[in-house]
Coordinates of N, CA, C and O in Angstrom, one line a residue:
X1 N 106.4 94.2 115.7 CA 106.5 93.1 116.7 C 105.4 92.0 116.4 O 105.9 90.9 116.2
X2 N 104.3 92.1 116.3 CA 103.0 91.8 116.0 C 103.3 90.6 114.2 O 102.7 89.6 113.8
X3 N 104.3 91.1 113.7 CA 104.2 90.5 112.3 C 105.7 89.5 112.7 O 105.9 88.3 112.4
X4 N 106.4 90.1 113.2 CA 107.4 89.1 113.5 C 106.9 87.6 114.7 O 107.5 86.5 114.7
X5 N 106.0 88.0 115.5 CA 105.8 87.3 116.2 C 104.4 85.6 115.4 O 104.2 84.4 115.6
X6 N 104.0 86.6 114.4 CA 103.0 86.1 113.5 C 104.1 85.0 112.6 O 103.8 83.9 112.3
X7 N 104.8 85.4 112.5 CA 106.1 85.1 111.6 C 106.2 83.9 112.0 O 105.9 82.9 111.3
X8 N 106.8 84.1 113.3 CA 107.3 83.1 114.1 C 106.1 81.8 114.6 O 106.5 80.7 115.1
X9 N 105.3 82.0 114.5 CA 104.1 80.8 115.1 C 104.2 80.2 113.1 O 105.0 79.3 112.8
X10 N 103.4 80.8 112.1 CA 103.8 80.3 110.8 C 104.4 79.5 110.9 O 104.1 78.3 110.9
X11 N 106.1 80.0 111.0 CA 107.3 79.1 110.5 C 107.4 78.1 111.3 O 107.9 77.2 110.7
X12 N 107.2 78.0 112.9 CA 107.4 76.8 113.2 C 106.1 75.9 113.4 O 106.1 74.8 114.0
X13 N 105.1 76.5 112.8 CA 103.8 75.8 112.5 C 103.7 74.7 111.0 O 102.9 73.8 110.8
X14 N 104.7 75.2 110.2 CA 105.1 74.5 108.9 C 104.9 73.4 109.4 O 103.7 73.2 109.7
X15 N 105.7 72.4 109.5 CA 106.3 70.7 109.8 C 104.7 70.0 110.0 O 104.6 68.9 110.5
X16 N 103.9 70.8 109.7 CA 102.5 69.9 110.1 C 102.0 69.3 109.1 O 101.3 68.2 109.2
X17 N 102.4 69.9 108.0 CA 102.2 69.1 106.7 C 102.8 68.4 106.3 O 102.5 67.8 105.3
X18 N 104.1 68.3 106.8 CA 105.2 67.1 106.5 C 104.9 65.8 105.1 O 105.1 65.6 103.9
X19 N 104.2 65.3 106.4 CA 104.0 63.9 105.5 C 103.1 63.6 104.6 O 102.7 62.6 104.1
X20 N 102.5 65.3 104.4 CA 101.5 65.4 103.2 C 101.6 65.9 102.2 O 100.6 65.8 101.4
X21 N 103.1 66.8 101.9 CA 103.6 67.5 101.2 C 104.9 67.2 100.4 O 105.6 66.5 101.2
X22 N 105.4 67.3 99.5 CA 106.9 67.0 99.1 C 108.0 68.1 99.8 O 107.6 69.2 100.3
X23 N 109.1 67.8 99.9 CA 110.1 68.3 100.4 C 110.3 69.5 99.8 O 110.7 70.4 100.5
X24 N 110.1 70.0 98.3 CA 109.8 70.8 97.5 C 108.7 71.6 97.9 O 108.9 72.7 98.3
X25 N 107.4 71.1 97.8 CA 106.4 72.2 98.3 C 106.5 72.4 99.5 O 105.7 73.3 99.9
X26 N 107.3 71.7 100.8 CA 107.9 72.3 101.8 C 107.9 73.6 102.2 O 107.3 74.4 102.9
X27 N 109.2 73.5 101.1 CA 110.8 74.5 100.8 C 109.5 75.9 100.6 O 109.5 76.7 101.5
X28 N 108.4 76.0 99.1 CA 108.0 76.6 99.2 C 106.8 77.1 100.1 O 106.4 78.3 100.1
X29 N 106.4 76.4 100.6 CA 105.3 76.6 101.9 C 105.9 77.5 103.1 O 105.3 78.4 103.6
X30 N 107.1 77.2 103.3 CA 107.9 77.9 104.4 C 108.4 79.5 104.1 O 108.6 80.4 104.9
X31 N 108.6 79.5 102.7 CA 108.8 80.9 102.2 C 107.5 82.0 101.8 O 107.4 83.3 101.8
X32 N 106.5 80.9 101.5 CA 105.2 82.0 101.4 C 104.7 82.7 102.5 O 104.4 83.8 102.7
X33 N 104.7 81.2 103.4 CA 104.5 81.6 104.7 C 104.7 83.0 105.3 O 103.9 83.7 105.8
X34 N 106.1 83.3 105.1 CA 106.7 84.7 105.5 C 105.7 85.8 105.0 O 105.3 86.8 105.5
X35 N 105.4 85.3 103.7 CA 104.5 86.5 102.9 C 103.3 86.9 103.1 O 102.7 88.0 103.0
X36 N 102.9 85.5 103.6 CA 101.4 85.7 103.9 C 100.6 86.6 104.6 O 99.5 87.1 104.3
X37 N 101.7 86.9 106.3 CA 101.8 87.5 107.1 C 101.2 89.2 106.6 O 100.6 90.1 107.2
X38 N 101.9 89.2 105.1 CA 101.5 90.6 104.8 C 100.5 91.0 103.2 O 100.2 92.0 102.6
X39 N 100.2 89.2 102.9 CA 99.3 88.8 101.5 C 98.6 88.6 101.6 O 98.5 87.4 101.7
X40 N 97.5 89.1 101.6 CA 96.2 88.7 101.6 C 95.7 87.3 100.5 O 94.7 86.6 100.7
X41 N 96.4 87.2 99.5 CA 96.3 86.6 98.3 C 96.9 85.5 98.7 O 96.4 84.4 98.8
X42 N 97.9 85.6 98.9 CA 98.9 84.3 99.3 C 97.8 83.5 100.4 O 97.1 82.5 100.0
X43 N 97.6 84.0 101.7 CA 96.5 83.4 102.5 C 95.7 83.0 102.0 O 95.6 81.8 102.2
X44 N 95.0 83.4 101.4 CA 94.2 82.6 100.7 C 94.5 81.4 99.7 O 93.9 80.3 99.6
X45 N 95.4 81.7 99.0 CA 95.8 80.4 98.0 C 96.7 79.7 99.2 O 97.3 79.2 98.3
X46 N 97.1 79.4 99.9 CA 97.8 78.9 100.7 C 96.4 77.7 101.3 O 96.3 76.5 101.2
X47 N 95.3 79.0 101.9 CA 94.0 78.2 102.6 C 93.4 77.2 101.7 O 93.0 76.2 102.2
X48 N 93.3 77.5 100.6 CA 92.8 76.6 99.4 C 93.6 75.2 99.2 O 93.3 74.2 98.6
X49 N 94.8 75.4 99.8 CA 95.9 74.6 98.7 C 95.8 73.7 99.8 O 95.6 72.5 99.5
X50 N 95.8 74.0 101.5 CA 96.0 73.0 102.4 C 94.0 72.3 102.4 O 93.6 71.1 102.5
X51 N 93.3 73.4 102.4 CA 92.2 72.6 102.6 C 91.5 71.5 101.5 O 90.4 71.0 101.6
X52 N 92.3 71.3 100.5 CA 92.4 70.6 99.3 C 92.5 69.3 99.7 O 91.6 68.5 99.7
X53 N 94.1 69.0 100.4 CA 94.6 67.8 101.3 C 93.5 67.0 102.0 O 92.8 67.4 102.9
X54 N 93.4 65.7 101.5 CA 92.6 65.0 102.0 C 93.6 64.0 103.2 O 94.8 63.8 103.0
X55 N 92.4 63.4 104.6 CA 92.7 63.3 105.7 C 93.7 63.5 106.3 O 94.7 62.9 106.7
X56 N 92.9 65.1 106.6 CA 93.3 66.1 107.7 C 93.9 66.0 109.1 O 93.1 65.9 110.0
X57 N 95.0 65.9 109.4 CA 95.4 65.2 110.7 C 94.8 66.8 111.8 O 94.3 67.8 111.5
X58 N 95.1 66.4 112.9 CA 95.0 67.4 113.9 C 95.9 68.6 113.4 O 95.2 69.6 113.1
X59 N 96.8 68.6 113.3 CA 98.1 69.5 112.8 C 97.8 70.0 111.9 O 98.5 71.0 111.7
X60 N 96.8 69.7 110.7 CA 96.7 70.4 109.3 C 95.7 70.9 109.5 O 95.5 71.8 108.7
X61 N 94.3 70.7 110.6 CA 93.1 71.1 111.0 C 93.7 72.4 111.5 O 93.4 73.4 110.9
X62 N 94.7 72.5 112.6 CA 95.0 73.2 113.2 C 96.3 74.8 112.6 O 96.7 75.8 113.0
X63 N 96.6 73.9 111.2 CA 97.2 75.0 110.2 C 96.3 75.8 109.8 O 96.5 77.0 109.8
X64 N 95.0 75.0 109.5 CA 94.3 75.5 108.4 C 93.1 77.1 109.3 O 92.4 78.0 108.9
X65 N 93.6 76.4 110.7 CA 92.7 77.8 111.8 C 93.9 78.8 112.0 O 93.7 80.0 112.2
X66 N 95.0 78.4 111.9 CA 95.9 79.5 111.8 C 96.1 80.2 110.5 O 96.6 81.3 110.5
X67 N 95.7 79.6 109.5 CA 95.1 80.2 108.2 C 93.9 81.5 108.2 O 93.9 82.5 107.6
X68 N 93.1 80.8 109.1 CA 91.8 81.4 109.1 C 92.1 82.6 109.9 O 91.7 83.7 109.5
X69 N 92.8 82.5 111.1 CA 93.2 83.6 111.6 C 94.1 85.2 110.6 O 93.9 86.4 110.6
X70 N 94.8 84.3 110.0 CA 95.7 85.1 109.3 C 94.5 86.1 108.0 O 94.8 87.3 107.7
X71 N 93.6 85.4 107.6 CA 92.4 86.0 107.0 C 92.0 87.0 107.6 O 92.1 88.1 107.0
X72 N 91.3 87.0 108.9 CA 90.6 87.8 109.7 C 91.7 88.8 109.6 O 91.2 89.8 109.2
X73 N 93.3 89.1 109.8 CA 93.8 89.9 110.2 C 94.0 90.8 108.7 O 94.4 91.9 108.6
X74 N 93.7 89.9 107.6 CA 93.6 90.9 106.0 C 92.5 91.5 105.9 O 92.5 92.5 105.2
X75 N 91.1 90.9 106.8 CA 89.8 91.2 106.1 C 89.8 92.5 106.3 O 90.7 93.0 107.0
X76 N 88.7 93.3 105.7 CA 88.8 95.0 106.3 C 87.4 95.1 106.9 O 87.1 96.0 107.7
X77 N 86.4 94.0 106.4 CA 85.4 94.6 107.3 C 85.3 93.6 108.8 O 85.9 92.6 109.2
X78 N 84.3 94.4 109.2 CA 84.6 93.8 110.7 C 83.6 92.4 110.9 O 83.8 91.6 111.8
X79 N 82.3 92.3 109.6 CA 81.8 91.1 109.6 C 82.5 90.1 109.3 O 82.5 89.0 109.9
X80 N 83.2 90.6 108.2 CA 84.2 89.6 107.6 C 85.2 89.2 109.0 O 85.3 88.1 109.4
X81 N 85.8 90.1 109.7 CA 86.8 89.7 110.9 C 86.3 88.7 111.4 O 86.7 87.6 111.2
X82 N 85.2 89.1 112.3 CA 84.5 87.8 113.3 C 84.4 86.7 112.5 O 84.9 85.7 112.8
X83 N 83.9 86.9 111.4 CA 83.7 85.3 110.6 C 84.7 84.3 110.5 O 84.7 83.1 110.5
X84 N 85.8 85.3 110.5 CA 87.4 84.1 110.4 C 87.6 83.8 111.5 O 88.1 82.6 111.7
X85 N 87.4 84.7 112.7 CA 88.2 84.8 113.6 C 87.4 83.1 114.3 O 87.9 82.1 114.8
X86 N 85.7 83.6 114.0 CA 85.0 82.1 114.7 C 85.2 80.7 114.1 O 85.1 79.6 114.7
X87 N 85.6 80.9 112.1 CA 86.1 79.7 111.5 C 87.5 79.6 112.1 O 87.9 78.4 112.1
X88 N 88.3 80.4 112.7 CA 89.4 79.9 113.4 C 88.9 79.1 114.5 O 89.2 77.9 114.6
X89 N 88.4 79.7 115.4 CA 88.2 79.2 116.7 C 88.0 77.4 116.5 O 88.7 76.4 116.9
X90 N 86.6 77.6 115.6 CA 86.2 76.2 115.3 C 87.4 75.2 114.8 O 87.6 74.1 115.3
X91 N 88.2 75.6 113.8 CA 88.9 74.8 113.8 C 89.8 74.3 114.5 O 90.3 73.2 114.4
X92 N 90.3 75.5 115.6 CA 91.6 75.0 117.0 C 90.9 74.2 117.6 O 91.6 73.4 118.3
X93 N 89.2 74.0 117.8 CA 89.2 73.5 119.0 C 88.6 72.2 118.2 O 88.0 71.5 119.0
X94 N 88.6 71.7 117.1 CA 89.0 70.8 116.3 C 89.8 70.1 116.3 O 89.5 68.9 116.3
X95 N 91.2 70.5 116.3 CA 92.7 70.4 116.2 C 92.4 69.9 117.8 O 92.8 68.8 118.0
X96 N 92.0 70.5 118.6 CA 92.2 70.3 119.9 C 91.8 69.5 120.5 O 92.2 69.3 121.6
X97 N 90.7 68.8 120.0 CA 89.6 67.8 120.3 C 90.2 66.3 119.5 O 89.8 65.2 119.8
X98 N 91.3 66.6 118.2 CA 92.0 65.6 117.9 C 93.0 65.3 118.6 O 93.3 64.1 118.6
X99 N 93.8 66.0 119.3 CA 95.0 65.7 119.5 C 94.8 66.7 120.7 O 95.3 67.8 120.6
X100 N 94.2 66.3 121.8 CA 94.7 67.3 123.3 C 96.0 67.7 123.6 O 96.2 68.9 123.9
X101 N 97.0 66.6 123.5 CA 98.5 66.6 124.0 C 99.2 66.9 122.9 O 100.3 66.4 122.9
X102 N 99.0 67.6 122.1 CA 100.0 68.0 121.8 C 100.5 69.7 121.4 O 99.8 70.6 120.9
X103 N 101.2 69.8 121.7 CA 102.4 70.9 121.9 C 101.9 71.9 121.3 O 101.1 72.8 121.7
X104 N 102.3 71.9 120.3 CA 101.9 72.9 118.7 C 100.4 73.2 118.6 O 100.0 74.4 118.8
X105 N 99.8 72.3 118.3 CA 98.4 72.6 118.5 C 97.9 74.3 119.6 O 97.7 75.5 119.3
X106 N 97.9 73.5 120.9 CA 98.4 74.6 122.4 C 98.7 75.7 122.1 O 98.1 76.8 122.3
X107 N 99.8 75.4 121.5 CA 100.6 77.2 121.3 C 99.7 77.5 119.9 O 99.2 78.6 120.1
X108 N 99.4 77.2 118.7 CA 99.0 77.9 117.4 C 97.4 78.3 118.6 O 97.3 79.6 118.8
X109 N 96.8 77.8 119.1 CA 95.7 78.5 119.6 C 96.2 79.3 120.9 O 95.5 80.3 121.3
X110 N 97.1 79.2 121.4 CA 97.0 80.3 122.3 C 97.3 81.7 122.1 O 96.8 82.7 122.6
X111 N 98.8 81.4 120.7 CA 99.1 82.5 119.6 C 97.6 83.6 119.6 O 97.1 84.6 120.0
X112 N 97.4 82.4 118.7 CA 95.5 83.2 118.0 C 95.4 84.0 119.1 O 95.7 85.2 119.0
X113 N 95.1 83.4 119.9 CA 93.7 83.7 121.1 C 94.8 85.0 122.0 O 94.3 86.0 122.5
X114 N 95.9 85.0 122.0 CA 96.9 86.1 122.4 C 96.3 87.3 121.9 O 95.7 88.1 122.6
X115 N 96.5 87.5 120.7 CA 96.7 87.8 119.7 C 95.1 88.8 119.1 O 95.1 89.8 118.4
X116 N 94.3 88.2 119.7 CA 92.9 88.8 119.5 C 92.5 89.3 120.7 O 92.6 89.0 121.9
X117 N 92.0 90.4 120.0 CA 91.6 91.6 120.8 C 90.4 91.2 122.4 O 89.2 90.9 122.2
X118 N 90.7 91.1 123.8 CA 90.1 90.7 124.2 C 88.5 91.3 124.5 O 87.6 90.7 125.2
X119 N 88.5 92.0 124.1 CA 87.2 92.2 124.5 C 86.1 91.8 123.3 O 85.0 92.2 123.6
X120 N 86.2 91.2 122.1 CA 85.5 90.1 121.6 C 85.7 89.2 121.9 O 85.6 88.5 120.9
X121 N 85.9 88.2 123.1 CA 85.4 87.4 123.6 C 86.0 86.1 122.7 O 85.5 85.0 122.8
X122 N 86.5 86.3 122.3 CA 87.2 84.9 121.8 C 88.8 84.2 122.5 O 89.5 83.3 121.9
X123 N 89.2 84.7 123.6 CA 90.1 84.5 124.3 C 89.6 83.2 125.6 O 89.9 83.3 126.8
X124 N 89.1 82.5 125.2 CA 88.7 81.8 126.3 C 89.3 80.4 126.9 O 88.9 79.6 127.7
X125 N 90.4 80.4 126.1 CA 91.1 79.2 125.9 C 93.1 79.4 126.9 O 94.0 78.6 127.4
X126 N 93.0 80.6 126.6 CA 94.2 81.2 127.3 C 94.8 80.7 128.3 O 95.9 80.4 128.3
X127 N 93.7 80.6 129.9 CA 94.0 79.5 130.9 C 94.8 78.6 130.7 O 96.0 78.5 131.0
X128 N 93.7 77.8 129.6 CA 93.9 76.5 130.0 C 94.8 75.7 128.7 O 95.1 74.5 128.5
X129 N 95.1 76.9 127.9 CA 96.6 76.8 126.7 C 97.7 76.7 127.4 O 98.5 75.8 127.3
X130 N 97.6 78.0 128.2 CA 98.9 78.2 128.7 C 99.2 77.0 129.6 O 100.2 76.3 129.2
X131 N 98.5 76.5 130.7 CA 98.6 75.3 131.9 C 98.8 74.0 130.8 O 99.2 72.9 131.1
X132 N 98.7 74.2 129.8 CA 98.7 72.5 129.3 C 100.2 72.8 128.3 O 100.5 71.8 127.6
X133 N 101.0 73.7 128.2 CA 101.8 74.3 127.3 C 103.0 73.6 128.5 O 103.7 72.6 128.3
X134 N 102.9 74.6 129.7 CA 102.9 74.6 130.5 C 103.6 73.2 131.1 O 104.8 73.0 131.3
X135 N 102.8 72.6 131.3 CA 102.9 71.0 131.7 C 103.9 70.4 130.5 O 104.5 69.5 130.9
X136 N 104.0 70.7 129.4 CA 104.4 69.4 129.0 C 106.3 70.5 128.8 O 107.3 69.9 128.2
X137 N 106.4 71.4 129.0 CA 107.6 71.7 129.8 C 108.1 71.2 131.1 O 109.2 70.8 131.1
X138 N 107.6 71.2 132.3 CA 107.3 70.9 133.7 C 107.7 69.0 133.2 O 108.1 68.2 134.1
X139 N 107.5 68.8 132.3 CA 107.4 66.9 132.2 C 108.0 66.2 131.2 O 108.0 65.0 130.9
X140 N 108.7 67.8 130.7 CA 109.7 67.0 129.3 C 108.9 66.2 128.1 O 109.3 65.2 127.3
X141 N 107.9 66.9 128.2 CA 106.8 66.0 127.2 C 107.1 66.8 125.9 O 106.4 67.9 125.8
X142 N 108.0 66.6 125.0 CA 107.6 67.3 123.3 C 107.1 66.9 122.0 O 107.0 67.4 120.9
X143 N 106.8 65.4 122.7 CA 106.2 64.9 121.0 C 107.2 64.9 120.2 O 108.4 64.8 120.6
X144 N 106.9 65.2 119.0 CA 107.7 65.4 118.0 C 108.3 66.7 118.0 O 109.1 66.8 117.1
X145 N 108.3 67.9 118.7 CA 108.8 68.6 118.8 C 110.4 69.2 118.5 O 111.0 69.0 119.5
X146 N 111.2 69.8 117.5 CA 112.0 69.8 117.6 C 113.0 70.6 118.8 O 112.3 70.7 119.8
X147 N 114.3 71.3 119.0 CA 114.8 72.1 119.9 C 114.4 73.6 119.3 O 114.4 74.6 120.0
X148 N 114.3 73.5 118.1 CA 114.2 75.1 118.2 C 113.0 75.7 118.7 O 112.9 76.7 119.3
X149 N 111.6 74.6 118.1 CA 110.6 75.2 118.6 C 110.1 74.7 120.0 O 109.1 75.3 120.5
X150 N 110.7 73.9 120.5 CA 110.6 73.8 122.0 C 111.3 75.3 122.7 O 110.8 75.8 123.6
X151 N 112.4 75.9 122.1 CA 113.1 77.4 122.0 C 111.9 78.4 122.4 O 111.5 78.9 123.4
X152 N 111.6 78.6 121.0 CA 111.0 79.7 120.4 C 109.0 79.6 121.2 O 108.2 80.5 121.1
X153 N 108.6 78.5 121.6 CA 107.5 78.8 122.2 C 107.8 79.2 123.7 O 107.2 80.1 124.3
X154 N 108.8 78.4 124.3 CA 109.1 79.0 125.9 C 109.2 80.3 125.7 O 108.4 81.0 126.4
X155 N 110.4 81.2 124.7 CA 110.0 81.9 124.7 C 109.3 83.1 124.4 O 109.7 84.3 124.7
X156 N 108.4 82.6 123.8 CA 106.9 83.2 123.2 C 106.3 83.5 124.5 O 106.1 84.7 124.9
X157 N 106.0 82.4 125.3 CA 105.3 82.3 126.2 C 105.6 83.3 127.4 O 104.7 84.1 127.7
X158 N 106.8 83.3 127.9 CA 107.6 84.5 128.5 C 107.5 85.5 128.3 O 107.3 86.2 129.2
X159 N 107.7 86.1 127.3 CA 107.1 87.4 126.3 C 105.9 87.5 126.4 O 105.5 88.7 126.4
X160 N 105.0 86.5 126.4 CA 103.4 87.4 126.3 C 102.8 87.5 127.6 O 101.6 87.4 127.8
X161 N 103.6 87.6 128.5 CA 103.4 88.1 129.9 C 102.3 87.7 130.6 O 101.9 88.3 131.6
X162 N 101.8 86.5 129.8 CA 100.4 85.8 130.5 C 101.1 84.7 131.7 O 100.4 84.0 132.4
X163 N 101.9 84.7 131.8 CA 102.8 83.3 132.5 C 102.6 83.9 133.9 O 102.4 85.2 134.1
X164 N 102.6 83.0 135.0 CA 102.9 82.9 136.4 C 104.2 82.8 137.0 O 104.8 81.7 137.1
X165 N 105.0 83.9 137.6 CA 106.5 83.7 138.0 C 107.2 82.3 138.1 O 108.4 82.1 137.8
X166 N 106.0 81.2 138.6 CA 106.7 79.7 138.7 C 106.5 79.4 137.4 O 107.5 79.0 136.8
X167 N 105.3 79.5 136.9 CA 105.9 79.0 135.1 C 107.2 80.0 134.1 O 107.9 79.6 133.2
X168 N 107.1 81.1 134.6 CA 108.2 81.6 133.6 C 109.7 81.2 134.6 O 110.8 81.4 134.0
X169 N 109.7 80.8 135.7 CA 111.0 79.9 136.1 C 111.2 78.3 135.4 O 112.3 77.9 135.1
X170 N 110.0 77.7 135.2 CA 110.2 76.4 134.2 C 110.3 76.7 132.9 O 111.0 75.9 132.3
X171 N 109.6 77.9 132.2 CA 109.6 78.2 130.6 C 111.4 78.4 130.2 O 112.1 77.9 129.3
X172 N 112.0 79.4 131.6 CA 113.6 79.6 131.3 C 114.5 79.0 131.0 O 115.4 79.4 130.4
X173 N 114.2 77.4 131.7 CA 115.0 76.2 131.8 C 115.0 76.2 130.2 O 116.1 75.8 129.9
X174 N 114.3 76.5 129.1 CA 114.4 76.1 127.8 C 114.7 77.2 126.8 O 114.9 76.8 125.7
X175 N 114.9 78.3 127.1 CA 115.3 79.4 126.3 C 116.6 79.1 126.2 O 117.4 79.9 125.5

């Protein structure tokens, strides 16, 4: 469940490098992706290949902490964990400090922050992910957003049982 759901933040985390990438290294970006989930090697040449890309938008800041996350979940020791897990953080709240409003950003850190074990203390963002996720459902706000991943985060969101009965009645409207 855990790698399919990993899966699922990745693939519709792709489209961030769009306009920095060829349609070709796309096609293959989206297929590694899948791999990565279970490559430790790929993650890393993936992290190399994006942190390469010169000016970094919010979205590629915010790939590159979903990167970092995907690290911490290969590393085996536990120094190494925290290390990624905090070059993650740093870079969501990066991403997050570029671009408040937007959609993807919200969800790749709430993923993370789901996603990590709470009693290391790196879940602090959860609130106030979910309320701003939240809102721009409530207000038809998607940015660039397309339908599927306006889909597949409602219901992410619904599924990770962090939602408030009135937000998982607005998250439904979109499943």
């Amino acid at each position: 469940m855990f790698k399919l759901r990993l899966s699922l933040l990745l693939l519709l985390s792709v489209n961030f490098c769009y306009a920095q990438l060829s349609s070709k290294e796309l096609s293959v970006l989206k297929n590694d992706l899948v791999k990565a989930v279970e490559d430790p090697k790929l993650t890393d040449s993936l992290f190399v290949k994006l942190n390469k890309l010169s000016g970094k938008t919010a979205l590629t800041t915010a790939y590159l902490g979903t990167l970092e996350a995907l690290k911490a979940k290969h590393a085996w020791n536990p120094y190494s964990k925290i290390k990624y897990v905090k070059a993650s953080q740093k870079a969501m709240q990066q991403a997050v400090n570029m671009d408040k409003e937007n959609l993807e950003i919200r969800f790749m850190r709430f993923s993370i922050e789901h996603f990590t074990p709470s009693f290391l203390g790196f879940s602090k963002n959860l609130n106030l992910d979910r309320k701003q996720i939240v809102k721009h459902y409530q207000h038809d706000n998607f940015g660039n957003a397309d339908q599927a991943l306006i889909k597949n985060v409602a219901k992410f969101m619904i599924e990770s049982k962090r939602c408030t009965p009135e937000e998982v009645k607005v998250l439904k409207k979109f499943v």
